[in-house]
Short mmCIF file of C-alpha atoms and ligand atoms in Angstrom, two decimals:
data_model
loop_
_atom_site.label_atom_id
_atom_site.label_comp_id
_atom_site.label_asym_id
_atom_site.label_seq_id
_atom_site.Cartn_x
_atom_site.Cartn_y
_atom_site.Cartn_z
CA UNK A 1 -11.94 34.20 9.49
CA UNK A 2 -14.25 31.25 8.44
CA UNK A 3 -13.70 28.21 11.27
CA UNK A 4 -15.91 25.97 9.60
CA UNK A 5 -14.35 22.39 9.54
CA UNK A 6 -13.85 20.88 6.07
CA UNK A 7 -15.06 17.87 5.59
CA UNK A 8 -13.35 16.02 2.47
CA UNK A 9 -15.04 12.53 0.81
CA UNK A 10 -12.19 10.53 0.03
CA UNK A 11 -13.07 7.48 -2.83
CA UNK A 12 -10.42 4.59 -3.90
CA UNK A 13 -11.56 2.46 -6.25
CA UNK A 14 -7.75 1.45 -7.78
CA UNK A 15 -7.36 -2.03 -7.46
CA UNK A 16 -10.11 -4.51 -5.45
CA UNK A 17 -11.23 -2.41 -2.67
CA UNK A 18 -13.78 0.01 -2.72
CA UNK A 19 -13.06 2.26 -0.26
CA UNK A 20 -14.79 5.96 0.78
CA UNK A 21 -14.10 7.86 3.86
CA UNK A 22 -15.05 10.90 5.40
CA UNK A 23 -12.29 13.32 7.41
CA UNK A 24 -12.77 16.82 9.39
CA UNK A 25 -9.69 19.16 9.62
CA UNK A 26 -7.58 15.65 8.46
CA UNK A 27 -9.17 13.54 11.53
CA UNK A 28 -10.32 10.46 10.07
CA UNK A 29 -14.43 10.23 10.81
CA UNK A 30 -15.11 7.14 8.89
CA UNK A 31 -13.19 4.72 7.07
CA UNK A 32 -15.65 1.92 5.10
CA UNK A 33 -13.28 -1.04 2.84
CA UNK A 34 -15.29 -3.22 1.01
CA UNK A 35 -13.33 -6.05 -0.51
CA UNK A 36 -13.88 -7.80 -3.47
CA UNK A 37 -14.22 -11.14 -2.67
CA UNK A 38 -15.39 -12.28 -6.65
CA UNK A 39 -11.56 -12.65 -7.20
CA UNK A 40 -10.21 -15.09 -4.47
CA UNK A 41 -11.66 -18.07 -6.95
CA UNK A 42 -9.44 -16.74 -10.37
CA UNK A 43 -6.42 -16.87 -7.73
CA UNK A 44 -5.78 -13.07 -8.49
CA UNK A 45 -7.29 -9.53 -9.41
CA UNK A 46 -9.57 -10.19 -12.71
CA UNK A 47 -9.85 -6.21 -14.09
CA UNK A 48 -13.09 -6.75 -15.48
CA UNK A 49 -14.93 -8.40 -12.18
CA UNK A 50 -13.37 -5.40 -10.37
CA UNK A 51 -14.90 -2.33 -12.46
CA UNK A 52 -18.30 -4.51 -11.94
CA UNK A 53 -17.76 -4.87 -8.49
CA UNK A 54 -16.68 -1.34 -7.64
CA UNK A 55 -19.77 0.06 -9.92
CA UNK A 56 -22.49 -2.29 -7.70
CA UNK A 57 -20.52 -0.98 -4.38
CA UNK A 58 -19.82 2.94 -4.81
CA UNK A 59 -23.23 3.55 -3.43
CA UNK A 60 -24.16 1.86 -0.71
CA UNK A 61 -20.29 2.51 0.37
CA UNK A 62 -20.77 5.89 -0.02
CA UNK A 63 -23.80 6.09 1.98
CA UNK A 64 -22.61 3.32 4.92
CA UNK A 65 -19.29 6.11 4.96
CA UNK A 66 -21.21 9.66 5.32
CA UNK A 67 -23.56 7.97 7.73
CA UNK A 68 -20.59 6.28 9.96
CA UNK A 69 -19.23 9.60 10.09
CA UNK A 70 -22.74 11.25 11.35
CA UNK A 71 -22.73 14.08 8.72
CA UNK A 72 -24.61 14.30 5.21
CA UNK A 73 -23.32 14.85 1.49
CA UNK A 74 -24.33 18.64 1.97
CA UNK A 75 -21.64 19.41 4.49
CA UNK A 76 -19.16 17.83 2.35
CA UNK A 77 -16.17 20.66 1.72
CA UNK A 78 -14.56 18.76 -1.79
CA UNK A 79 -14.09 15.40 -2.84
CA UNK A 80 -11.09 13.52 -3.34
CA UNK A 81 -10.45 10.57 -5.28
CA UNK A 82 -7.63 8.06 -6.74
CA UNK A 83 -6.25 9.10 -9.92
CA UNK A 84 -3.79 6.46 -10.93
CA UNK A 85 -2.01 4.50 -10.56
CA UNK A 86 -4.78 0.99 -10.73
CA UNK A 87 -6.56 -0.47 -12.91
CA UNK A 88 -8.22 1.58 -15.95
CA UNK A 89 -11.76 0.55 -15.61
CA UNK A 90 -11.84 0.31 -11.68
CA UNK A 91 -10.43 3.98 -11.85
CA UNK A 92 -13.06 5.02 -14.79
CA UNK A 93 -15.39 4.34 -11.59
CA UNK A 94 -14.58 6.09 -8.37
CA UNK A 95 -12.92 9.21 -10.89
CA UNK A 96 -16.82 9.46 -13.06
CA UNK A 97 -18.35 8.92 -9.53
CA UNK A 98 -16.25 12.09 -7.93
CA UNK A 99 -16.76 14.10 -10.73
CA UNK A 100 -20.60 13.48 -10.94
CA UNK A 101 -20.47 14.41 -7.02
CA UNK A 102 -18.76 17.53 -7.33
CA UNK A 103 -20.71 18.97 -9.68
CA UNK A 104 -24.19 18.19 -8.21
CA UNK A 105 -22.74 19.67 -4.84
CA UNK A 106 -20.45 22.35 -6.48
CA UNK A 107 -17.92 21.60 -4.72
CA UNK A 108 -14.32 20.93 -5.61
CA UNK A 109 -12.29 18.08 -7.26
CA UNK A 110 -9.20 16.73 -6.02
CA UNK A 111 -7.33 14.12 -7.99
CA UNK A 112 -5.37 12.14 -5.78
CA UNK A 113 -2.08 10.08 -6.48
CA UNK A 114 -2.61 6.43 -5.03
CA UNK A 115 1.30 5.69 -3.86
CA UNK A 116 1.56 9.40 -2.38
CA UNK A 117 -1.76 8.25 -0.45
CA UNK A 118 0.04 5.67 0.99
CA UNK A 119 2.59 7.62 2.54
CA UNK A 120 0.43 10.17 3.91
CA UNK A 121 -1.56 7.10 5.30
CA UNK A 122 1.36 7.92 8.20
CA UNK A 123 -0.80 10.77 9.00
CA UNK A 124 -4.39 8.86 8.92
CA UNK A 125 -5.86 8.44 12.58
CA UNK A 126 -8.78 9.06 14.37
CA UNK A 127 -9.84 11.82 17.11
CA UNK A 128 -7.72 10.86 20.38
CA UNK A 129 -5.70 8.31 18.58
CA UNK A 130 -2.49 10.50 18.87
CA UNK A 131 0.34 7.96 17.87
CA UNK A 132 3.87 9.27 17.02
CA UNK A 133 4.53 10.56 13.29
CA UNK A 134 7.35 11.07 11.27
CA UNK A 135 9.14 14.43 11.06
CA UNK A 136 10.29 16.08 8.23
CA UNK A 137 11.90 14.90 5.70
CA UNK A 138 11.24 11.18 6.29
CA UNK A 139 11.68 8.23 3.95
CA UNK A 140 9.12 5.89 3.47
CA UNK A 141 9.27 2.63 2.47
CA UNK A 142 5.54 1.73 0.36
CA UNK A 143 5.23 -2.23 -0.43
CA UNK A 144 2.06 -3.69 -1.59
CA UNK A 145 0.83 -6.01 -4.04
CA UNK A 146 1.44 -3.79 -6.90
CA UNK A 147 4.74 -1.48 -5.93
CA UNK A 148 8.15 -1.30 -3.71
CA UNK A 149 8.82 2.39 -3.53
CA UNK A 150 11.72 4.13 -1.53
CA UNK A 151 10.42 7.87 -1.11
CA UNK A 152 11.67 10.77 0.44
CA UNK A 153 9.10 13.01 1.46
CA UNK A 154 9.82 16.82 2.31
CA UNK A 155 6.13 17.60 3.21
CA UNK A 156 3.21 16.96 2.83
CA UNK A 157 2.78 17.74 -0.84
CA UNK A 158 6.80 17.30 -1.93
CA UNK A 159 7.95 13.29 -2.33
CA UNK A 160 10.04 12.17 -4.74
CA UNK A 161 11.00 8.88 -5.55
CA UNK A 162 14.62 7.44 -4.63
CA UNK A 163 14.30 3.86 -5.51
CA UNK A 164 11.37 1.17 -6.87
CA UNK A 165 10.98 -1.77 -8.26
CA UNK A 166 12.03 -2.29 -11.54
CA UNK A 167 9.71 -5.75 -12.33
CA UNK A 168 7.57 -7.97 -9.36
CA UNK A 169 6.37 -5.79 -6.37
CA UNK A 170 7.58 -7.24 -3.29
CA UNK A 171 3.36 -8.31 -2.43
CA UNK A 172 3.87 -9.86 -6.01
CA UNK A 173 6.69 -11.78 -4.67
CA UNK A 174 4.80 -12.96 -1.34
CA UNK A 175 1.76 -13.88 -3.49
CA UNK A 176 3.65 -15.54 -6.64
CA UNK A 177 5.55 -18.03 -4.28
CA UNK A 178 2.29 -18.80 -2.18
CA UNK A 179 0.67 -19.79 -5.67
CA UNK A 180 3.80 -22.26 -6.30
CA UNK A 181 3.57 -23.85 -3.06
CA UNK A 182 -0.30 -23.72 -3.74
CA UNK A 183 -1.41 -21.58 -0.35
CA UNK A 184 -4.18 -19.95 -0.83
CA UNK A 185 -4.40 -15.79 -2.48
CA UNK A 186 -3.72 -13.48 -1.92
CA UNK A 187 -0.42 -15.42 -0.43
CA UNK A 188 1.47 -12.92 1.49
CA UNK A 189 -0.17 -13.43 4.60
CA UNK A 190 -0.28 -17.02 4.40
CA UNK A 191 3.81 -16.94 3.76
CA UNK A 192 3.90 -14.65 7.17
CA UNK A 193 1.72 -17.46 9.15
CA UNK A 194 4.28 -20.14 8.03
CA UNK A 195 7.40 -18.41 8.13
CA UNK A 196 6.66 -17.32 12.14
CA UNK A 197 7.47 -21.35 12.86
CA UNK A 198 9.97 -22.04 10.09
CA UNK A 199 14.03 -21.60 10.18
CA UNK A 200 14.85 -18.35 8.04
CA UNK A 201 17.94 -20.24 7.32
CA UNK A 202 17.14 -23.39 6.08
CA UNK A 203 16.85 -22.37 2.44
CA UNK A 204 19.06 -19.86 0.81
CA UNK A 205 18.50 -17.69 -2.33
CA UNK A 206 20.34 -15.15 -4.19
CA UNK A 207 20.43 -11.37 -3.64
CA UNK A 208 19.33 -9.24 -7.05
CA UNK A 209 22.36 -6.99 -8.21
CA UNK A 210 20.74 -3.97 -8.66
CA UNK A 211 21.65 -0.37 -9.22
CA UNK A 212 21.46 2.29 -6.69
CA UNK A 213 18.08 2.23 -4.41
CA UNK A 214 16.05 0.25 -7.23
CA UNK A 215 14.55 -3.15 -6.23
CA UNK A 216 13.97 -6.24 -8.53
CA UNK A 217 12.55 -9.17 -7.58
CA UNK A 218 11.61 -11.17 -10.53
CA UNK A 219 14.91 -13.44 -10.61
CA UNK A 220 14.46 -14.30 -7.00
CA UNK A 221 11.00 -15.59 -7.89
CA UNK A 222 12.43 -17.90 -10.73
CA UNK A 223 15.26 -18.98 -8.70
CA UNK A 224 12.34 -19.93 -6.02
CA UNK A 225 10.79 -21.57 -8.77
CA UNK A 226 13.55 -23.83 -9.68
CA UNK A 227 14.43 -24.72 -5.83
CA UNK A 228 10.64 -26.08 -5.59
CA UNK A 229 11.24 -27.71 -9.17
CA UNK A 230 14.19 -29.50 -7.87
CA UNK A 231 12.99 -30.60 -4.49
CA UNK A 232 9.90 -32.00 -6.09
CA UNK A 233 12.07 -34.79 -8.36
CA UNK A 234 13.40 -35.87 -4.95
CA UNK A 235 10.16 -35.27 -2.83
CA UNK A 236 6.88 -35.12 -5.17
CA UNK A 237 4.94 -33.86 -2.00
CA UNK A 238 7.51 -30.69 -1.72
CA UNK A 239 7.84 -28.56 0.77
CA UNK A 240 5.62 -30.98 2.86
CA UNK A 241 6.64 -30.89 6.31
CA UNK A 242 9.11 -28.39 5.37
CA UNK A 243 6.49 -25.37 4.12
CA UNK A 244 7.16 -23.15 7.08
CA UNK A 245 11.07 -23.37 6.93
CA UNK A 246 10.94 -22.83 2.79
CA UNK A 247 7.98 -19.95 3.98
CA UNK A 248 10.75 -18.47 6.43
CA UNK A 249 13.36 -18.31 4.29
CA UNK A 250 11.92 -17.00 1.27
CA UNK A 251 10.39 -13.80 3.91
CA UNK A 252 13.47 -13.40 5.16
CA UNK A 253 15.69 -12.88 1.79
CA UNK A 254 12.56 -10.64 0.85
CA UNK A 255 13.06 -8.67 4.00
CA UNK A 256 16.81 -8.54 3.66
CA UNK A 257 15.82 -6.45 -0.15
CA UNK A 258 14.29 -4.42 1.22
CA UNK A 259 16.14 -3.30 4.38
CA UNK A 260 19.58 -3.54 2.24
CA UNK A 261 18.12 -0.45 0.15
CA UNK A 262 16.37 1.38 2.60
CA UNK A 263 19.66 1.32 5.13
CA UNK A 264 21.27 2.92 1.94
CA UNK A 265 18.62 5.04 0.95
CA UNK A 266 19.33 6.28 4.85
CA UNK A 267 22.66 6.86 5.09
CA UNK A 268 23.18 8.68 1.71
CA UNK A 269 20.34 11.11 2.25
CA UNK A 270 21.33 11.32 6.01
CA UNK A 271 17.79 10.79 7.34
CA UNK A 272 16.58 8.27 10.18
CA UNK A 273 12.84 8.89 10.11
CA UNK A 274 11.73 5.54 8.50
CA UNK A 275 8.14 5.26 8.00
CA UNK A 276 6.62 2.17 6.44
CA UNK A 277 3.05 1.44 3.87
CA UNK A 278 1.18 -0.28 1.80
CA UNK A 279 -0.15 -4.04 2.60
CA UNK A 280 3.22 -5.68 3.29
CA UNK A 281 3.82 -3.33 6.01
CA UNK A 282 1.71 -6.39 7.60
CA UNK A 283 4.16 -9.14 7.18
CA UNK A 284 5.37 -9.63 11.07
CA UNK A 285 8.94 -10.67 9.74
CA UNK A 286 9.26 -6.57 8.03
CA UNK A 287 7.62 -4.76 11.32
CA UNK A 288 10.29 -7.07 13.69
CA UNK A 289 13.11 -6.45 11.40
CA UNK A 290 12.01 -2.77 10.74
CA UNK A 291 11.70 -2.07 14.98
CA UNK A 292 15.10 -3.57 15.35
CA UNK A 293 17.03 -0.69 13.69
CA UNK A 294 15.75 1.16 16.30
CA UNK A 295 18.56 -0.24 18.22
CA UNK A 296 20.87 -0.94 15.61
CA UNK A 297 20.81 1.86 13.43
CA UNK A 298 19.25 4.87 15.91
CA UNK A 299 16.32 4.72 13.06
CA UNK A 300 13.07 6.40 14.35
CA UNK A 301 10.20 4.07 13.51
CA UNK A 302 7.06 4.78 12.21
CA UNK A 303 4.45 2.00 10.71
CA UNK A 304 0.45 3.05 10.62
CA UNK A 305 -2.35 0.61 11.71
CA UNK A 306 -2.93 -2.01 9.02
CA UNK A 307 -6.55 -0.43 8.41
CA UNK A 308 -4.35 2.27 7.01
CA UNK A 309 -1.65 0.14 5.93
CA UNK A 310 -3.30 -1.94 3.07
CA UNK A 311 -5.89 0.01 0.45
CA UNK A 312 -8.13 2.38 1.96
CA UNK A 313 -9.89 5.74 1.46
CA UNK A 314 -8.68 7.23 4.42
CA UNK A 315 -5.12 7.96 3.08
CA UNK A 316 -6.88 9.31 0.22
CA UNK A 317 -9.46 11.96 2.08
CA UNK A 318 -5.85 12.69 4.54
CA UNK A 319 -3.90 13.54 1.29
CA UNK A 320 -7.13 15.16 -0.63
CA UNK A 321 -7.25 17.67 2.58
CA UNK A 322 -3.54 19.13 2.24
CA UNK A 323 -4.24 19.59 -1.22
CA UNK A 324 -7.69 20.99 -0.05
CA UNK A 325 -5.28 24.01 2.09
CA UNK A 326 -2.86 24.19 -0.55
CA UNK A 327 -5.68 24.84 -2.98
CA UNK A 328 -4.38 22.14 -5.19
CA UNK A 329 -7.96 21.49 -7.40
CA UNK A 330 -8.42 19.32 -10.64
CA UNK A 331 -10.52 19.93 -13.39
CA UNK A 332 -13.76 18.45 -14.25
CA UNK A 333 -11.66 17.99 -17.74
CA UNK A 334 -9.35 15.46 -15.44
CA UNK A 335 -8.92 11.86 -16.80
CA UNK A 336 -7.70 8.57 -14.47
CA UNK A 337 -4.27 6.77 -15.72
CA UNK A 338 -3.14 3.86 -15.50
CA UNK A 339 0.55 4.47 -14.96
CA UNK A 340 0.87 7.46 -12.57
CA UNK A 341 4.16 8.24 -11.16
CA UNK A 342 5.47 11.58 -9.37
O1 KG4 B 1 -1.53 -2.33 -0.37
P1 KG4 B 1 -2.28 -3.57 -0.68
O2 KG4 B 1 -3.48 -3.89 0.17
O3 KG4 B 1 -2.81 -3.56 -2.15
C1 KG4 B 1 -2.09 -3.07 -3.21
O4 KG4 B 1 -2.19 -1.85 -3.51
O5 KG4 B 1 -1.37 -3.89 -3.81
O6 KG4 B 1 -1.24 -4.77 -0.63
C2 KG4 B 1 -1.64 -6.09 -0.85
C3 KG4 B 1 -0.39 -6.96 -0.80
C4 KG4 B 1 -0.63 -8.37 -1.30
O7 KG4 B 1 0.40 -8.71 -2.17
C5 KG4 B 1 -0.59 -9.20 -0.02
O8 KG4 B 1 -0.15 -10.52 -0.22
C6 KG4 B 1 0.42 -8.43 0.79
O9 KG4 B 1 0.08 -7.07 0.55
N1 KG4 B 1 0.35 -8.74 2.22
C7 KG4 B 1 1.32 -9.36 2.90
C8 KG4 B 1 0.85 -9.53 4.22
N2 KG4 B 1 -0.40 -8.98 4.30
C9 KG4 B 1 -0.68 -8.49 3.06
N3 KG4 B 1 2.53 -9.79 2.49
C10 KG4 B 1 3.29 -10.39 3.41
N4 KG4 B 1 2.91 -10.59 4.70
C11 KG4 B 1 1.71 -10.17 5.13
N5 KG4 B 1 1.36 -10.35 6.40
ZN1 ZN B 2 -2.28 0.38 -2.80
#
């Protein structure tokens, strides 16, 4: 029996983070983010700055990773990479870059969905880190800038999806009504920093009426919209001393979305393991509300440090190494997409 530890490269290049990290056996060795900070000016993500800026980074990320972890590109044991879903040309990157890798090292491919990543993120730690993790089945609740997903997961490999967003992410939500009330991007945290001093009260919006375990929250972002239209014929300088009570309340009808679905999603599939990802995971208001259904609800907790939490490589070298066991290898034939769901 070989005992050799396998040693997967994990590469994210979907969005504005270019990410690599190495793992042994599924430990986490290194984990190296570099963010793209070309965007913050244009207020958002601009596609075409971000396939630059992941093409000037790969390297030297690549290299900072495999030497943080202490071993070289020859031990590698495959090489895992973000598929879909992202943006086409910032995928076109990491995807030629793994490809390129695997062949001049002969080792294998994996392709690697991004939102299954973040699930399996629950798993990412490093040696002696030992924090709880979910059981099987679990559901997991994955909010970031780009999706709200309810999943159930069976295993490691097995997810489906129960519930997601059918327009605006719930990030896009944060981040849209930080741009009206002209805080800084990306918004989200900025909302969170507010809405930790403001009455969650003081401002009410409407719920979306939404089918089954499917999110929306496009309609609460116009009806946001036309309460800071409104206030501003009265008060041009709108929300003024009021920005962290109009900050609180807006997190705290996002939160209510999402728990709503997710306390159904539990009690019709009969499962109390709640796990949480993706970069919203980070809003304070979520984790508090989250942790109190511990008491309220019996729910078994489970929310991964934020280094895990918002785009990273380690989910994506965790994930690439069950596929690794399962034998679960891509092509060199394999193309990235866009739209990737599972
Ligand atoms: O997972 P992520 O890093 O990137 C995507 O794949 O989208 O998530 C980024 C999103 C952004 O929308 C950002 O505003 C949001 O996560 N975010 C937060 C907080 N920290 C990050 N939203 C609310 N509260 C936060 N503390
Ligand atoms: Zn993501």
């Amino acid at each position: 029996m070989n005992h050799s530890p396998v040693y997967i490269l994990g590469i994210e290049s979907s969005c504005d983070e270019t990410s690599c990290s190495v793992t042994e056996n599924g430990v986490v060795l290194s984990n190296i983010i570099a963010t793209q900070e070309v965007h913050e000016k244009y207020g958002g993500v601009v596609p075409e700055l971000a396939s630059r800026a992941h093409q000037q980074q790969i390297i030297p990320v690549i290299e900072a990773t495999l030497k943080a972890a202490n071993i070289t590109k020859n031990q590698l044991s495959g090489i895992a990479f973000t598929r879909g879903p992202g943006l086409m040309g910032s995928l076109l990157v990491g995807t030629s870059f793994a490809k390129g890798l695997s062949i001049a090292l002969n080792i294998p491919l994996i392709e690697v969905n991004h939102m299954q990543a973040h699930v399996i993120a629950n798993f990412a730690e490093r040696a002696g880190e030992n924090r709880p993790k979910p059981n099987f089945p679990f559901l997991c609740l994955t909010v970031s800038g780009g999706h709200t997903q309810i999943v159930r997961v069976d295993s490691f490999l097995k997810m489906q999806i129960l519930g997601e967003t059918l327009d605006d992410a719930a990030g896009e939500a944060f981040d849209k009504v930080a741009k009206m009330l002209n805080l800084p991007y990306p918004g989200g945290p900025m909302v969170d920093k507010h809405a930790k001093d403001g009455n969650p009260h003081a401002f009410q919006f409407p719920r979306p009426q939404i089918q089954e375990l499917n999110y929306s929250f496009s309609g609460l972002k116009t009806a946001i919209l036309y309460t800071i239209q409104r206030e501003r014929k009265v008060n041009p300088d709108f929300p003024g001393h009021q920005l962290n009570d109009f900050c609180a309340s807006v997190q705290f009808t996002i939160i209510d979305i999402l728990l709503n679905k997710l306390t159904k999603a539990s009690k019709q599939t009969n499962i109390s393991n709640i796990a949480l990802a993706g970069g919203v995971s980070a809003n304070s208001g979520l984790r508090v509300a989250l942790l109190s259904k511990k008491e309220t609800l019996g729910w078994q907790v489970f929310i991964p440090p934020f280094e895990y939490c918002t785009d990273n490589a380690a989910m994506i070298a965790v994930y690439g190494y069950y596929k690794y066991l399962a034998n679960e290898f891509s092509s060199l034939a394999i193309t990235p997409t866009a739209r990737y769901t599972f």
